[in-house]
XYZ file of C-alpha atoms in Angstrom:
632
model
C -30.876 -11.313 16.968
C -30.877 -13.083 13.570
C -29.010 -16.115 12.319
C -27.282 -13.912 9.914
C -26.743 -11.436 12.864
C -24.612 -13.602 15.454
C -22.991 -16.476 13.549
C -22.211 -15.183 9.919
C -24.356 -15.444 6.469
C -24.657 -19.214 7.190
C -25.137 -19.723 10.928
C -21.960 -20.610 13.251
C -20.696 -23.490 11.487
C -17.455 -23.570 12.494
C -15.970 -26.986 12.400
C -14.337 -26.080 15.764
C -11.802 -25.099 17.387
C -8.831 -27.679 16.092
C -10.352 -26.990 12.670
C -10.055 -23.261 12.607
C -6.804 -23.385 14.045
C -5.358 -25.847 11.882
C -6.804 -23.998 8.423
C -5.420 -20.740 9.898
C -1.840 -22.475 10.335
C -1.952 -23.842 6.923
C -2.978 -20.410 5.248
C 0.370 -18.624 7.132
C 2.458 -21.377 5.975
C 1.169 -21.029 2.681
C 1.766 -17.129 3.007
C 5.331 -18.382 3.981
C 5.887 -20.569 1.195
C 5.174 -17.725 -1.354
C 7.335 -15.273 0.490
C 10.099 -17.578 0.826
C 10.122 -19.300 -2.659
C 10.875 -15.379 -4.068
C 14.293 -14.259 -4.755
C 15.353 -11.448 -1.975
C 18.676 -10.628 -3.144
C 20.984 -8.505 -4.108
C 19.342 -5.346 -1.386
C 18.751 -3.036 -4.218
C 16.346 -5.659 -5.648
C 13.110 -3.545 -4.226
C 14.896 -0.374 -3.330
C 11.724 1.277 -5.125
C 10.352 2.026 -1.792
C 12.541 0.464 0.459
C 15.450 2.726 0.080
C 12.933 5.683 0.309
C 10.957 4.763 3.740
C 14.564 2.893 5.223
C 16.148 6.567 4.925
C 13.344 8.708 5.808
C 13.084 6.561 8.467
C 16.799 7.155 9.520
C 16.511 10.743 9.253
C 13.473 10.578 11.341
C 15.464 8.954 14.126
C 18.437 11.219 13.561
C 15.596 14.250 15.029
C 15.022 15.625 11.236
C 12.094 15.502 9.019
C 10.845 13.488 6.477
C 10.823 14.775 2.663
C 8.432 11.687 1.956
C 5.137 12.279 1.848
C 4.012 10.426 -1.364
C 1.650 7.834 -0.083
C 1.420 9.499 2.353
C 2.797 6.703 4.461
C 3.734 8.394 7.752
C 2.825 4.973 9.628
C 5.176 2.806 8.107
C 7.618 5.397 8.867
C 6.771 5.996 12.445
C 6.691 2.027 12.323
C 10.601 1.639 10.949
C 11.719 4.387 13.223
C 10.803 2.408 16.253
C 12.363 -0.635 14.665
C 15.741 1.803 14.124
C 15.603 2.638 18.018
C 14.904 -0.707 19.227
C 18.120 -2.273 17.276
C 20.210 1.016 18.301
C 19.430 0.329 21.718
C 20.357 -3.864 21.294
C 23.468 -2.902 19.760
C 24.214 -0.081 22.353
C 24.030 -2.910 25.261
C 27.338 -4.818 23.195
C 29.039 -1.933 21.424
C 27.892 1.172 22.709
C 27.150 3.734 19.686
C 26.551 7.202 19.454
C 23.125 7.715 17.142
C 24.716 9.703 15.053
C 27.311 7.105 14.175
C 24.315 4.675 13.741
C 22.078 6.413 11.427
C 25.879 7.155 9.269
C 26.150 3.880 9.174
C 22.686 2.802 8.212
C 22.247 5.201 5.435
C 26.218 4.228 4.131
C 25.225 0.224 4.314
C 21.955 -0.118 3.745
C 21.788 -3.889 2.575
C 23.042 -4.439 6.524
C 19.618 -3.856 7.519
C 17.542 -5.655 5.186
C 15.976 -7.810 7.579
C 14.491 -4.747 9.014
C 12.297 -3.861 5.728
C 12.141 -7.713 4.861
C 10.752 -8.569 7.480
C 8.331 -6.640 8.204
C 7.266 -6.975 4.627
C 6.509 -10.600 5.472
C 4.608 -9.905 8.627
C 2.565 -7.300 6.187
C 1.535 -10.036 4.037
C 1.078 -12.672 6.772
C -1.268 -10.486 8.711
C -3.205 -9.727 5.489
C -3.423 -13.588 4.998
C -4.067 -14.047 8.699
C -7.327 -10.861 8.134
C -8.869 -12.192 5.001
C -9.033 -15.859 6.185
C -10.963 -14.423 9.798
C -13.018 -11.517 8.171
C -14.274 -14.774 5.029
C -14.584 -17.265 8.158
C -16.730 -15.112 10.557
C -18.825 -13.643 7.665
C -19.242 -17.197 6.113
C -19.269 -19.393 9.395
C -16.498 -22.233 8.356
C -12.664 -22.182 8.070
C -13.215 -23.606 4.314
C -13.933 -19.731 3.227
C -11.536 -18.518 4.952
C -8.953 -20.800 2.927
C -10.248 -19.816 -0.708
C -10.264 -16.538 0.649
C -6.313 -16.985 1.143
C -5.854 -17.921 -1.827
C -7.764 -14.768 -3.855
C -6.223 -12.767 -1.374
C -2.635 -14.170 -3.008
C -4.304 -13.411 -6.368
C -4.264 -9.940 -6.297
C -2.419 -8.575 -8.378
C 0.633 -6.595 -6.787
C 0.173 -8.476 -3.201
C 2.310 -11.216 -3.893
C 4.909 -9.343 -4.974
C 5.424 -6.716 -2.170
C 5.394 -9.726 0.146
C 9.101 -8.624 0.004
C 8.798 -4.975 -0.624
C 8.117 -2.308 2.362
C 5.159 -0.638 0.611
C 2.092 0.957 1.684
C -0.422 -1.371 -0.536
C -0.796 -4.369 2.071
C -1.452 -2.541 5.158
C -3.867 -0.541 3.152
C -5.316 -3.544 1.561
C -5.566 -5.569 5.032
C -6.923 -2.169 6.908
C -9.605 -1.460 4.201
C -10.709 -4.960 4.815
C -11.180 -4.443 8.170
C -13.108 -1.220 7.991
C -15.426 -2.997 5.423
C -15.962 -6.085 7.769
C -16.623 -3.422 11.040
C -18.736 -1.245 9.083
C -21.227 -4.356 7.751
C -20.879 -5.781 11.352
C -22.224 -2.287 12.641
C -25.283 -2.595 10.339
C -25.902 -6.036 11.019
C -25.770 -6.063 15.075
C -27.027 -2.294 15.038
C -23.963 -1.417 16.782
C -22.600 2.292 16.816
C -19.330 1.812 18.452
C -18.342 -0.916 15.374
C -19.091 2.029 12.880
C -16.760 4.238 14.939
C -14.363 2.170 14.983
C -14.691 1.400 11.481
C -14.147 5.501 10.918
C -10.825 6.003 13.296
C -9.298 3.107 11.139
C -10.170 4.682 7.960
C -8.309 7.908 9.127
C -5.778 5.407 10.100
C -5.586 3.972 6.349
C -5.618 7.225 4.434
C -2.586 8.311 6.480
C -1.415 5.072 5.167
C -2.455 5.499 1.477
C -4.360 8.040 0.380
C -6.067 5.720 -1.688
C -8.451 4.532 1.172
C -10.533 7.499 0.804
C -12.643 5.422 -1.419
C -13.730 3.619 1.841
C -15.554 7.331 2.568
C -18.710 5.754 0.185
C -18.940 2.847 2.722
C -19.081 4.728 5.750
C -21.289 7.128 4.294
C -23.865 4.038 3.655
C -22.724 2.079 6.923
C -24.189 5.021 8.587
C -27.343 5.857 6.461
C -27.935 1.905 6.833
C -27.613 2.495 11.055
C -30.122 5.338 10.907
C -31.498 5.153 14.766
C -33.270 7.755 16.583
C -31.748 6.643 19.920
C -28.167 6.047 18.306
C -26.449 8.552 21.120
C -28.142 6.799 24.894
C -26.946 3.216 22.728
C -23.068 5.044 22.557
C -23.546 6.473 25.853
C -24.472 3.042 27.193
C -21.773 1.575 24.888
C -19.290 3.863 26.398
C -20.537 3.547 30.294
C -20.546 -0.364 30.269
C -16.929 -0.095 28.823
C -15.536 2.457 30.851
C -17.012 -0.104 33.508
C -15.492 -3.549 32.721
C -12.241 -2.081 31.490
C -11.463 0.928 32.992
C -8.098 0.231 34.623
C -7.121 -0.860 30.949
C -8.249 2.206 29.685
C -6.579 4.165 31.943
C -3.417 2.470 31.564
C -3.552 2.795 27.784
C -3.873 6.721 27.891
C -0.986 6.698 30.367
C 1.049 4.555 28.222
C 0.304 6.534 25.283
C 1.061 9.202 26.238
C 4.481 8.710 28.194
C 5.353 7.285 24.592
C 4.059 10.500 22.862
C 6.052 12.450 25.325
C 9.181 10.597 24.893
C 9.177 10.271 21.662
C 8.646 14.171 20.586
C 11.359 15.186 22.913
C 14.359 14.891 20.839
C 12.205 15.886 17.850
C 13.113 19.434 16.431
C 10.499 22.362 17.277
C 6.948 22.154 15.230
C 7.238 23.805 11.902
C 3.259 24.720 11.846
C 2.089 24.929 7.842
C 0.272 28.174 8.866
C -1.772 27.381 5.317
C -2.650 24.062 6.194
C -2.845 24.571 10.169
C -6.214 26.912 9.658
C -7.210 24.452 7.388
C -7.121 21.521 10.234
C -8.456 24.170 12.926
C -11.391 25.106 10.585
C -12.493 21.621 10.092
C -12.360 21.129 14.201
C -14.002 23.935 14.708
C -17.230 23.352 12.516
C -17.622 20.028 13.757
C -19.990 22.091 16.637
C -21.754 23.456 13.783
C -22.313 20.544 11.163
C -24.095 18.807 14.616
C -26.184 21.454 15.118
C -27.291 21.361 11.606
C -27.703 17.770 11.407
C -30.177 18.405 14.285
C -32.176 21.238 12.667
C -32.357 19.383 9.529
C -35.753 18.192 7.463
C -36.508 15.104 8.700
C -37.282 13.321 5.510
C -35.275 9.865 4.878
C -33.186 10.814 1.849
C -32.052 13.660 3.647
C -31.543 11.789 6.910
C -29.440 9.444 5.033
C -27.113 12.134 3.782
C -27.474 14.544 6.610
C -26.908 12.064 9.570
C -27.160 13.751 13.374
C -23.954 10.333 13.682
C -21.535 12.261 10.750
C -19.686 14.760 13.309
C -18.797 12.165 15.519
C -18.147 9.824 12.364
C -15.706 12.901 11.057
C -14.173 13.317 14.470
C -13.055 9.738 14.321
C -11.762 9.829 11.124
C -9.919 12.737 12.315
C -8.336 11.206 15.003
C -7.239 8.279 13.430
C -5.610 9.882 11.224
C -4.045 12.637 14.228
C -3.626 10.316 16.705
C -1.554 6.980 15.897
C 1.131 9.638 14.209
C 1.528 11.589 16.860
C 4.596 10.118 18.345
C 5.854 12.458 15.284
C 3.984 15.822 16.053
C 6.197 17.886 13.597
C 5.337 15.825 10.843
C 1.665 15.554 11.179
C 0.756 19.115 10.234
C 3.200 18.624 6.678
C 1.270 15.050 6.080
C -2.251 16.370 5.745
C -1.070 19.004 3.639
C 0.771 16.089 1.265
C -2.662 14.398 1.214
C -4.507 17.040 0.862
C -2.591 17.778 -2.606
C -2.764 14.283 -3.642
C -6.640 14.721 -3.091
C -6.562 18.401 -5.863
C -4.107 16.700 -8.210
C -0.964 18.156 -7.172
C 2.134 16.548 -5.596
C 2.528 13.046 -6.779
C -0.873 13.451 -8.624
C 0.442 16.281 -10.663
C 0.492 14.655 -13.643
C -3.179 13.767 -14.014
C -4.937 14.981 -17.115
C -8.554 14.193 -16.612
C -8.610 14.600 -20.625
C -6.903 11.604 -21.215
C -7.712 9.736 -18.155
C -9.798 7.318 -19.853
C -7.734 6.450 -22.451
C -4.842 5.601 -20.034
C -7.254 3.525 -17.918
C -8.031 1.662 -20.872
C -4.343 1.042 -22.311
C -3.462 -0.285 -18.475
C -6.174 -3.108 -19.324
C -3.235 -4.259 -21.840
C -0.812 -5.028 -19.027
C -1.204 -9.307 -18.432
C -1.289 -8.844 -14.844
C -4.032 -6.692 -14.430
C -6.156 -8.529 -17.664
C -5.611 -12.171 -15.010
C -7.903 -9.935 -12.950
C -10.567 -9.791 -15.110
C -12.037 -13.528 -13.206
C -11.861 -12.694 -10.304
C -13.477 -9.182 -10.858
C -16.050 -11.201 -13.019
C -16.975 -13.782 -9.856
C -17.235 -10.535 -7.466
C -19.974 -9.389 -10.224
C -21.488 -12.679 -9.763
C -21.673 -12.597 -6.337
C -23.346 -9.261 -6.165
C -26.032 -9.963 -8.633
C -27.190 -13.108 -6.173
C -26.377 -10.551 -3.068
C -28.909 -7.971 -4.695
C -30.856 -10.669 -5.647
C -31.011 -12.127 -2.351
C -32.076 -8.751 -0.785
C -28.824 -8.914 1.279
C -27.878 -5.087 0.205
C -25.337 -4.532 3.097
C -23.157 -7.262 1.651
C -23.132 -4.324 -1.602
C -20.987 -2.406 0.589
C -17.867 -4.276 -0.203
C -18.552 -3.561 -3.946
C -19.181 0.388 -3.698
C -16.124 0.212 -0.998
C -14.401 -1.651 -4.359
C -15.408 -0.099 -7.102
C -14.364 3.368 -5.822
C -10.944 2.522 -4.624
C -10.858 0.924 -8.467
C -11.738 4.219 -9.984
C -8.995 5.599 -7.297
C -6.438 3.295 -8.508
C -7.413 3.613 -12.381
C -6.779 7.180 -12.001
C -3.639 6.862 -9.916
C -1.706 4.414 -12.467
C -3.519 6.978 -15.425
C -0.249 9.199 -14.021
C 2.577 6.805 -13.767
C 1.312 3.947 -15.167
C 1.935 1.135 -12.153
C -1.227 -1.024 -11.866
C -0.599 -2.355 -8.760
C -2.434 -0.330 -6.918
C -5.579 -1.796 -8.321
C -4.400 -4.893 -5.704
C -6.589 -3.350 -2.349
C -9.800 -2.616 -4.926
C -9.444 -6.578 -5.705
C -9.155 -7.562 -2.165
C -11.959 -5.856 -0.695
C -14.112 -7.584 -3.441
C -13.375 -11.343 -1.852
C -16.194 -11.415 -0.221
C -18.189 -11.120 -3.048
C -16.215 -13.572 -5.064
C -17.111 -16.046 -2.372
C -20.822 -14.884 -1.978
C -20.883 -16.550 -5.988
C -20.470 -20.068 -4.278
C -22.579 -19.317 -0.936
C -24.719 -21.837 -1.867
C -22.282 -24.466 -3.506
C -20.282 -24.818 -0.668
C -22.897 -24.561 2.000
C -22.510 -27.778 4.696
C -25.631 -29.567 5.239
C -27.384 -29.040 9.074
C -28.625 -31.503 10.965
C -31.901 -31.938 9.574
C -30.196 -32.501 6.448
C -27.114 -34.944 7.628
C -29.058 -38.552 7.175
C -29.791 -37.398 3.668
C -26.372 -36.626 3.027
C -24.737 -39.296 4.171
C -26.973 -41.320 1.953
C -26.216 -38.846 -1.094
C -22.035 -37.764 -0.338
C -21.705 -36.943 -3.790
C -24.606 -33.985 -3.311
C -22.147 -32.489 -0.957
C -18.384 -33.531 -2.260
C -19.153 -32.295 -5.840
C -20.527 -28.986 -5.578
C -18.282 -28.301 -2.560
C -15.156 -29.690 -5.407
C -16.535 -28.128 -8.007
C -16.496 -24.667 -6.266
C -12.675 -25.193 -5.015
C -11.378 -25.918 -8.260
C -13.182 -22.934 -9.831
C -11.531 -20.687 -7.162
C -7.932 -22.616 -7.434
C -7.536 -22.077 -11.248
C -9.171 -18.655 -10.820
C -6.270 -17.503 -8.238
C -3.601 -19.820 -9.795
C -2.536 -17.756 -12.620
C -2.263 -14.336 -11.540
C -0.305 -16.017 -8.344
C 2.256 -18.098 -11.119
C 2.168 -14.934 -13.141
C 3.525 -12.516 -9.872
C 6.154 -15.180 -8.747
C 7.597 -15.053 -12.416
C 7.589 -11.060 -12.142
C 9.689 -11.711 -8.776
C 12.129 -13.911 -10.482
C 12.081 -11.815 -14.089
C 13.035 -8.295 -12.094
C 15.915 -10.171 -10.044
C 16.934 -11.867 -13.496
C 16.942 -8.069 -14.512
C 19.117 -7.013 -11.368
C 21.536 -9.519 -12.003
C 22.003 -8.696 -15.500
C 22.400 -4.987 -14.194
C 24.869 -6.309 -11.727
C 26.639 -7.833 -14.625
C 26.803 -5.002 -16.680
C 27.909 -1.917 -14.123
C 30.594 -4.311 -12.884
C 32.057 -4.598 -16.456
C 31.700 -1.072 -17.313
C 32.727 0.751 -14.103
C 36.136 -0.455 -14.636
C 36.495 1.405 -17.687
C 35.536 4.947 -16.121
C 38.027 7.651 -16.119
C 37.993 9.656 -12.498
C 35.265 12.295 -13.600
C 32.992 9.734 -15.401
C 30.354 7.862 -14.468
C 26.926 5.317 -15.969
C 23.677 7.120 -16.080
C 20.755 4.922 -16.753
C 17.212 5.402 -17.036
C 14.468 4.245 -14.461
C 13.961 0.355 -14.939
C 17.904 0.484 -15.486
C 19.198 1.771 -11.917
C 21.896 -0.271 -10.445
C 22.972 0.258 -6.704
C 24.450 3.462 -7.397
C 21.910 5.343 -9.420
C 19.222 3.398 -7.424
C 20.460 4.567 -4.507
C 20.788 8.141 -5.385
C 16.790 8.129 -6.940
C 15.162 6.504 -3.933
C 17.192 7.534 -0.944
C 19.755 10.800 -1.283
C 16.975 12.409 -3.391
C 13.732 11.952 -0.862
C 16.402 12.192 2.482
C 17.069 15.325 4.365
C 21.040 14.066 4.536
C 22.669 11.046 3.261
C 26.505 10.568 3.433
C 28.566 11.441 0.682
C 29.744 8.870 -1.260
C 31.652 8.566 -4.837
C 28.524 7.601 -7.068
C 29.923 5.428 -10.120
C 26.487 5.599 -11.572
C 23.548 8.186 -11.492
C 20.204 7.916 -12.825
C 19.319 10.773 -16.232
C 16.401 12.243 -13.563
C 17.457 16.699 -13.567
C 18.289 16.315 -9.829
C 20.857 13.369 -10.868
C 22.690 15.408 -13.507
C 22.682 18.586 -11.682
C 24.403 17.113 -9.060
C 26.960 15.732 -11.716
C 27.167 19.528 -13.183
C 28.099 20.828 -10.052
C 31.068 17.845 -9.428
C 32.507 18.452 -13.168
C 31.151 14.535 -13.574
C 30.314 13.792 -17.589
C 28.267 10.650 -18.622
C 30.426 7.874 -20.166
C 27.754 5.180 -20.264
C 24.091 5.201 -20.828
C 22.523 1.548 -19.893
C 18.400 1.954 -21.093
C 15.399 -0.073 -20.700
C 14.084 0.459 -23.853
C 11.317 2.199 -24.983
C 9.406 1.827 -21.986
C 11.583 4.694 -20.655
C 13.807 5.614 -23.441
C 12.947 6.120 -26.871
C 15.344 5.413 -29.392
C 15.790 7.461 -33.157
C 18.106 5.655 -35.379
C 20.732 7.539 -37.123
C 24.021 5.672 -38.912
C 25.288 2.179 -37.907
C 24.921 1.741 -34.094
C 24.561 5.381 -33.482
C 20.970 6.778 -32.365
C 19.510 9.847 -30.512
C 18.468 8.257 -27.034
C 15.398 10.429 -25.464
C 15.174 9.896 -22.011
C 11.625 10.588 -20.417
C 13.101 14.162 -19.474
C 13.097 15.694 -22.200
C 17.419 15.493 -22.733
C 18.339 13.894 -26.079
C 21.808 11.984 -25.932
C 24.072 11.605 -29.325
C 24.723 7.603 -28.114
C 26.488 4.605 -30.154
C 25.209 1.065 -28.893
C 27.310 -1.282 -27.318
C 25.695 -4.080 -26.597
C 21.752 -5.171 -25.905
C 20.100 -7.806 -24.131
C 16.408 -8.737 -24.181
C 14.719 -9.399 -21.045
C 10.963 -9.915 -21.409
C 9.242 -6.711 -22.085
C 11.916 -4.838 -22.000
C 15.554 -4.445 -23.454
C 18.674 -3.551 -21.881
C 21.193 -1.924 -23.983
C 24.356 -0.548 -22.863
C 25.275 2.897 -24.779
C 28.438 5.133 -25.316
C 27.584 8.643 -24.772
C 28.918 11.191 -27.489
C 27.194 14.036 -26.271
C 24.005 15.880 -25.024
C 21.862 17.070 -28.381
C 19.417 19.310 -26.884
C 17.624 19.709 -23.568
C 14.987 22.163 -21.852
C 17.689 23.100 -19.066
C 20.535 25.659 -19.805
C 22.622 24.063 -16.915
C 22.307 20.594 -18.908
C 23.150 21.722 -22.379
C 26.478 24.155 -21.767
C 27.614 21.009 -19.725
C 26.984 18.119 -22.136
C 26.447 19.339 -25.374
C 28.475 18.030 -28.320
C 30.869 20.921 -29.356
């Protein structure tokens, strides 16, 4: 076995023990530092997904389904259920509770349980900080990478900020990392087990975020790279030493499992099998037999050997059951999840919107938002560092920059439809690596041959080793300023919200209420957008403001509720055609034009909040709307 092979790309040169320890303790304070130094109030601050997974979540526990599917996300659910039934059961031991009464109460007081989606926010991030620093130190061999690892790891754009939010993006960013680092370990120790491993926890990430199919183009190459004749007596000898040395743990695990399976599918309603879907899922079991028999009977020449691998059906058949298996403790939901991705993947459901047409031209404008252009370096140095990998004939260490590149296409086409770039954040991580393989010679620690010399000649060592640091420092500095003045801006923005609904809401008659537009929402409207409309059941509750989404002012059709108020961000979401004076047609992203006279405006960054008095409705698409609204 290589060097490169057992200790990393520059042989084990650790620092030891105290050292690793001590570097990993000051990245997770660091990671603390940034979470804590964000604003976290009032609740409704991130309730763009918190509300949605905190709800589905309590529905889940009340033994009803989940209406969201949009990441898909069915993890973090599963995850925040448990969390729901742990603190019913803690509270049950002082005040005994009925869970009905519980989940009422949850989904009626939500900002009671923020520490649930806080905090496990936090732990998202910390564990991200925690696998970047391991994955840079093992590959690397010294704690020093794993610390400028950290710090790009901060740097991406959209991590920072959903150190506080309960979002899908850093579990899928710390996951894809992982799959990356098992799938490069495979090829360099020749080890089939790593590359199966590195498949169950990509079906474990696309259940997480669909986005993580892009890691399919580095498991595709892990295995053509791991091309073996013998590859099945090494996983039968893989599998019979294990079995061997852990068996009783093994055992115990299945048991465990499934007693928890069991348990937790008992109070769950009956399955409600997709029958579209289900022979969908039985059809791709089923020719698993038959795509192994044809990798068998297949041409034996290398370029079709590297696509036609004998290793792919048990490579599918582990992405299959990571994406089956750690979601089972839901079985009803499981069938309805691959059916969500499985539109995401055709452009339907959340994806509905793309227009390949104009793809490129959205792609481009995003490039205009400053977060994403403070990418730009760090994208640059991963460029650098593949040039000297390719250079270098290291071509494994290329996988993290296919793996990268196509979850950037992934999330280029993903924010083409809403317009979010954050989701370019996991494409950036899983090219840190490569932004540290620029400097693998720079910061490279003399060995012993080499220590006389450089004790005679420190500044050899200190100034390219400096030099490096600060590069990566003012590299990672401003997109991680830039994200912690987002964090303060959008509670700035809250506040002023706040401000506004409590001086308006006063002024309401009994069958008015605020509607604002997206960037706008206040508790009420925010509430009724992320939670009543992607819950099975909510409590009713007298709603003082709704968002101007159709479901929103259906629902104030049907309780004889008019619009008073219309509070706007601007043209972001609302576009505004002057008229007389202060009056204007406001045209909300819906399609519904509103006869409004401006009140008052205040400018926040990019955006503008104005406050509106509603005349009337001018025109809109839905009959329901107009003989409601419209101005006589």
């Amino acid at each position: 076995m290589s060097d490169l092979d057992s200790h990393g790309l520059h042989g084990d040169r650790s620092g030891g023990r105290t050292a690793r320890v001590l570097s990993l303790l000051f990245c997770v304070s660091f990671a603390v530092i940034l979470i804590l130094i964000q604003p976290a109030t009032p609740w409704w601050l991130t309730l763009d997904c918190d509300g949605s997974y905190l709800g589905s979540a309590a529905n889940l526990y009340a033994g009803r389904p989940t209406l969201y599917f949009d990441h898909p996300g069915m993890p973090l659910q599963i995850l925040l259920t448990f969390t729901i039934a742990a603190d019913h059961a803690v509270q049950s031991l002082y005040h005994p509770i009925s869970r009905t009464i519980y989940v009422e109460n949850l989904l009626a007081n939500m900002g009671e349980y923020l520490w649930m989606i806080r905090g496990w926010a936090a732990i998202f991030f910390i564990l991200g900080i925690i696998t970047v620093h391991e994955v840079s130190r093992r590959i690397f061999g010294h704690w020093e990478w794993g610390v400028l690892a950290t710090l790009l790891y901060a740097a991406c754009i959209g991590h920072l900020g959903r150190a506080i939010m309960y979002r899908p993006d850093l579990p899928l960013a710390s996951l894809s990392i992982l799959v990356v680092y098992l799938i490069t370990e495979a090829v360099h120790r020749r080890c089939v087990v790593r590359l199966i491993g590195a498949a169950f926890l990509t079906g474990l990430t696309i259940t997480t975020k669909v986005h993580a199919v892009g890691l399919l183009p580095a498991l595709l190459l892990g295995v053509g790279f791991l091309y073996s004749e013998n590859w099945t007596s090494r996983l039968k000898d893989a599998a019979v030493r294990f079995w061997t040395a852990k068996r009783r743990l093994v055992l115990l695990s299945i048991v465990f499992y499934g007693v928890v399976v069991i348990v937790t599918n008992r109070w769950r309603p009956s399955l409600g099998w997709d029958h579209r879907a289900t022979v969908v899922l039985f059809a791709i079991v089923f020719s698993i037999p038959g795509v192994a028999w044809f990798t068998r009977v297949a041409p034996q020449h290398p370029v079709i050997r590297f696509v036609v691998h004998p290793m792919w059906p048990v490579v599918w058949l582990a992405v299959l059951a990571g994406m089956v298996l750690p979601n089972a403790f839901l079985m009803d939901q499981i069938v309805m999840m691959l059916r969500f991705i499985s539109y995401a993947l055709t452009g339907r459901g959340v994806n509905s919107g793309f227009d390949p047409a104009q793809a490129i031209a959205a792609i481009w404008n995003q490039w205009k938002n400053p977060g994403l252009l403070f990418q730009l370096p760090l994208v640059l140095l991963a460029a650098v560092g593949a040039f000297r990998c390719f250079r270098a004939r290291r071509y494994v260490y290329l996988i993290w920059g296919v793996a990268g590149a196509t979850m950037f296409a992934l999330a280029g086409m993903r924010a083409a439809v809403h317009g979010s770039v954050h989701h370019y954040g996991s494409a950036v991580a899983l090219l840190i690596p490569l932004m540290l393989m620029a400097f693998s010679q720079v910061l490279r620690r003399p060995t012993e041959r080499h220590a006389e010399q450089s004790k005679r000649d420190s500044f050899a060592f200190v100034g390219p080793k400096a030099v490096a640091s600060l590069v990566v420092v003012v590299v990672a500095a401003t997109p991680t300023v830039t994200a912690l003045q987002a964090a303060w801006y959008n509670y700035a923005r809250c506040q002023l919200l706040a401000d506004i609904t409590a001086r308006y809401t006063p002024r309401l008659g009994d069958s008015e209420f605020i509607m604002t537009d997206y960037w706008a929402q206040n508790e009420d409207s925010g509430y009724f957008m992320q939670v009543r409309d992607w819950c099975e059941y909510t409590p009713e509750k007298n709603y003082r403001s709704l968002p101007d989404t159709p479901p929103a002012l259906r629902y104030a059709c049907g309780a004889d509720l008019t619009p008073a108020y219309y509070i706007t961000s601007g043209e972001v979401r609302t576009k505004l055609t002057p008229l007389d004076g202060n009056n204007f047609v406001a045209t909300s992203v819906w399609g519904d034009e509103w006869l409004v006279e401006r009140l008052e405006i205040h400018e926040l960054s990019n955006i503008d909040i104005s406050v509106f008095r509603v005349k009337g409705l001018r025109t809109s698409e839905r009959e329901s709307l107009a003989s409601t609204f419209t101005v006589p």
